[in-house]
């Protein structure tokens, strides 16, 4: 039960990291379903020993789902520009894992300036 509690706290911490940039806005913005799904996927990947150290201090700003050619959809994951270099270190492996989790949708990481 102690492990379960820490797991729930860790998920809550991940969602808080997701909301970090949004929280700075005047109005409170709740994360969308897609953002929650990506946050959960990142949390699951963070539990993997390969990713744990790499994803620990990273967070995302938002996620948008866009249509691309052929009627397919792609996920555009916005990350803080200052963290973009850290994301580039794990980008290839991270994108591959997220594409697996999201049924082969393309995943693109984009740095967002304030």
mmCIF file of C-alpha atoms in Angstrom:
data_model
loop_
_atom_site.group_PDB
_atom_site.id
_atom_site.type_symbol
_atom_site.label_atom_id
_atom_site.label_comp_id
_atom_site.label_asym_id
_atom_site.label_seq_id
_atom_site.Cartn_x
_atom_site.Cartn_y
_atom_site.Cartn_z
ATOM 1 C CA UNK A 1 0.000 0.000 0.000
ATOM 2 C CA UNK A 2 2.954 2.329 0.606
ATOM 3 C CA UNK A 3 4.154 1.696 -2.959
ATOM 4 C CA UNK A 4 0.654 2.381 -4.287
ATOM 5 C CA UNK A 5 0.502 5.688 -2.392
ATOM 6 C CA UNK A 6 3.872 6.814 -3.706
ATOM 7 C CA UNK A 7 2.818 5.798 -7.236
ATOM 8 C CA UNK A 8 -0.316 7.937 -6.969
ATOM 9 C CA UNK A 9 1.705 10.821 -5.599
ATOM 10 C CA UNK A 10 4.190 10.439 -8.452
ATOM 11 C CA UNK A 11 1.378 10.525 -11.033
ATOM 12 C CA UNK A 12 -0.020 13.601 -9.334
ATOM 13 C CA UNK A 13 3.459 15.149 -9.441
ATOM 14 C CA UNK A 14 3.666 14.411 -13.178
ATOM 15 C CA UNK A 15 0.315 16.068 -13.832
ATOM 16 C CA UNK A 16 1.495 19.028 -11.741
ATOM 17 C CA UNK A 17 4.582 19.272 -13.944
ATOM 18 C CA UNK A 18 2.275 19.222 -16.979
ATOM 19 C CA UNK A 19 0.292 22.111 -15.533
ATOM 20 C CA UNK A 20 3.357 24.100 -14.515
ATOM 21 C CA UNK A 21 3.367 26.351 -17.566
ATOM 22 C CA UNK A 22 -0.417 26.557 -17.812
ATOM 23 C CA UNK A 23 -0.673 27.570 -14.173
ATOM 24 C CA UNK A 24 1.181 30.794 -14.868
ATOM 25 C CA UNK A 25 -1.754 32.016 -16.932
ATOM 26 C CA UNK A 26 -4.388 34.117 -15.194
ATOM 27 C CA UNK A 27 -7.224 31.651 -15.657
ATOM 28 C CA UNK A 28 -6.976 28.057 -14.496
ATOM 29 C CA UNK A 29 -6.762 25.667 -17.447
ATOM 30 C CA UNK A 30 -7.383 21.967 -16.927
ATOM 31 C CA UNK A 31 -5.367 19.531 -19.080
ATOM 32 C CA UNK A 32 -7.206 18.009 -22.032
ATOM 33 C CA UNK A 33 -7.782 14.262 -22.390
ATOM 34 C CA UNK A 34 -4.889 13.993 -24.847
ATOM 35 C CA UNK A 35 -2.594 15.826 -22.436
ATOM 36 C CA UNK A 36 -3.611 13.480 -19.614
ATOM 37 C CA UNK A 37 -2.954 10.461 -21.827
ATOM 38 C CA UNK A 38 0.503 11.727 -22.789
ATOM 39 C CA UNK A 39 1.258 12.578 -19.147
ATOM 40 C CA UNK A 40 0.252 9.040 -18.156
ATOM 41 C CA UNK A 41 2.419 7.583 -20.942
ATOM 42 C CA UNK A 42 5.392 9.672 -19.789
ATOM 43 C CA UNK A 43 4.770 8.539 -16.219
ATOM 44 C CA UNK A 44 4.732 4.903 -17.357
ATOM 45 C CA UNK A 45 7.959 5.419 -19.296
ATOM 46 C CA UNK A 46 9.535 7.096 -16.281
ATOM 47 C CA UNK A 47 8.954 3.880 -14.337
ATOM 48 C CA UNK A 48 11.205 2.104 -16.865
ATOM 49 C CA UNK A 49 14.804 1.964 -15.613
ATOM 50 C CA UNK A 50 16.107 3.139 -19.021
ATOM 51 C CA UNK A 51 14.127 6.386 -18.880
ATOM 52 C CA UNK A 52 13.947 7.105 -15.158
ATOM 53 C CA UNK A 53 16.990 9.390 -14.936
ATOM 54 C CA UNK A 54 16.353 11.013 -18.332
ATOM 55 C CA UNK A 55 12.708 11.966 -17.762
ATOM 56 C CA UNK A 56 12.940 12.875 -14.087
ATOM 57 C CA UNK A 57 13.311 16.650 -14.476
ATOM 58 C CA UNK A 58 11.485 17.072 -17.776
ATOM 59 C CA UNK A 59 7.943 18.314 -18.249
ATOM 60 C CA UNK A 60 5.684 19.268 -21.111
ATOM 61 C CA UNK A 61 3.708 22.443 -21.710
ATOM 62 C CA UNK A 62 0.822 21.073 -23.779
ATOM 63 C CA UNK A 63 -0.174 18.522 -26.392
ATOM 64 C CA UNK A 64 -2.234 19.041 -29.530
ATOM 65 C CA UNK A 65 -3.626 16.446 -31.873
ATOM 66 C CA UNK A 66 -3.475 17.501 -35.538
ATOM 67 C CA UNK A 67 -4.533 15.845 -38.774
ATOM 68 C CA UNK A 68 -1.868 14.961 -41.303
ATOM 69 C CA UNK A 69 -2.104 13.585 -44.832
ATOM 70 C CA UNK A 70 -3.992 10.374 -45.350
ATOM 71 C CA UNK A 71 -6.494 11.152 -42.601
ATOM 72 C CA UNK A 72 -3.986 10.147 -39.925
ATOM 73 C CA UNK A 73 -3.404 12.109 -36.764
ATOM 74 C CA UNK A 74 -0.210 13.297 -35.151
ATOM 75 C CA UNK A 75 0.558 14.399 -31.623
ATOM 76 C CA UNK A 76 2.477 17.646 -31.268
ATOM 77 C CA UNK A 77 4.073 17.722 -27.819
ATOM 78 C CA UNK A 78 5.122 21.211 -26.761
ATOM 79 C CA UNK A 79 8.047 21.361 -24.363
ATOM 80 C CA UNK A 80 9.682 24.399 -22.745
ATOM 81 C CA UNK A 81 12.349 25.729 -25.072
ATOM 82 C CA UNK A 82 14.945 25.719 -22.291
ATOM 83 C CA UNK A 83 14.460 21.936 -21.901
ATOM 84 C CA UNK A 84 14.528 21.167 -25.626
ATOM 85 C CA UNK A 85 18.193 20.091 -25.624
ATOM 86 C CA UNK A 86 17.492 17.607 -22.822
ATOM 87 C CA UNK A 87 14.544 16.229 -24.782
ATOM 88 C CA UNK A 88 16.788 15.859 -27.850
ATOM 89 C CA UNK A 89 19.012 13.476 -25.868
ATOM 90 C CA UNK A 90 16.136 11.001 -25.503
ATOM 91 C CA UNK A 91 14.015 12.080 -28.480
ATOM 92 C CA UNK A 92 14.534 9.058 -30.705
ATOM 93 C CA UNK A 93 13.715 6.510 -28.015
ATOM 94 C CA UNK A 94 10.957 8.650 -26.483
ATOM 95 C CA UNK A 95 9.186 9.258 -29.808
ATOM 96 C CA UNK A 96 9.391 5.572 -30.711
ATOM 97 C CA UNK A 97 7.829 4.547 -27.380
ATOM 98 C CA UNK A 98 5.082 7.193 -27.577
ATOM 99 C CA UNK A 99 4.232 6.151 -31.148
ATOM 100 C CA UNK A 100 3.835 2.565 -29.913
ATOM 101 C CA UNK A 101 1.545 3.667 -27.073
ATOM 102 C CA UNK A 102 -0.589 5.856 -29.346
ATOM 103 C CA UNK A 103 -1.325 3.322 -32.096
ATOM 104 C CA UNK A 104 1.287 4.435 -34.571
ATOM 105 C CA UNK A 105 0.360 8.128 -34.520
ATOM 106 C CA UNK A 106 3.260 10.368 -35.423
ATOM 107 C CA UNK A 107 4.760 12.212 -32.440
ATOM 108 C CA UNK A 108 6.607 15.509 -32.799
ATOM 109 C CA UNK A 109 8.418 17.383 -30.020
ATOM 110 C CA UNK A 110 8.366 21.170 -30.432
ATOM 111 C CA UNK A 111 10.079 23.745 -28.238
ATOM 112 C CA UNK A 112 7.765 26.530 -27.147
ATOM 113 C CA UNK A 113 9.072 29.928 -26.170
ATOM 114 C CA UNK A 114 7.073 32.014 -23.748
#
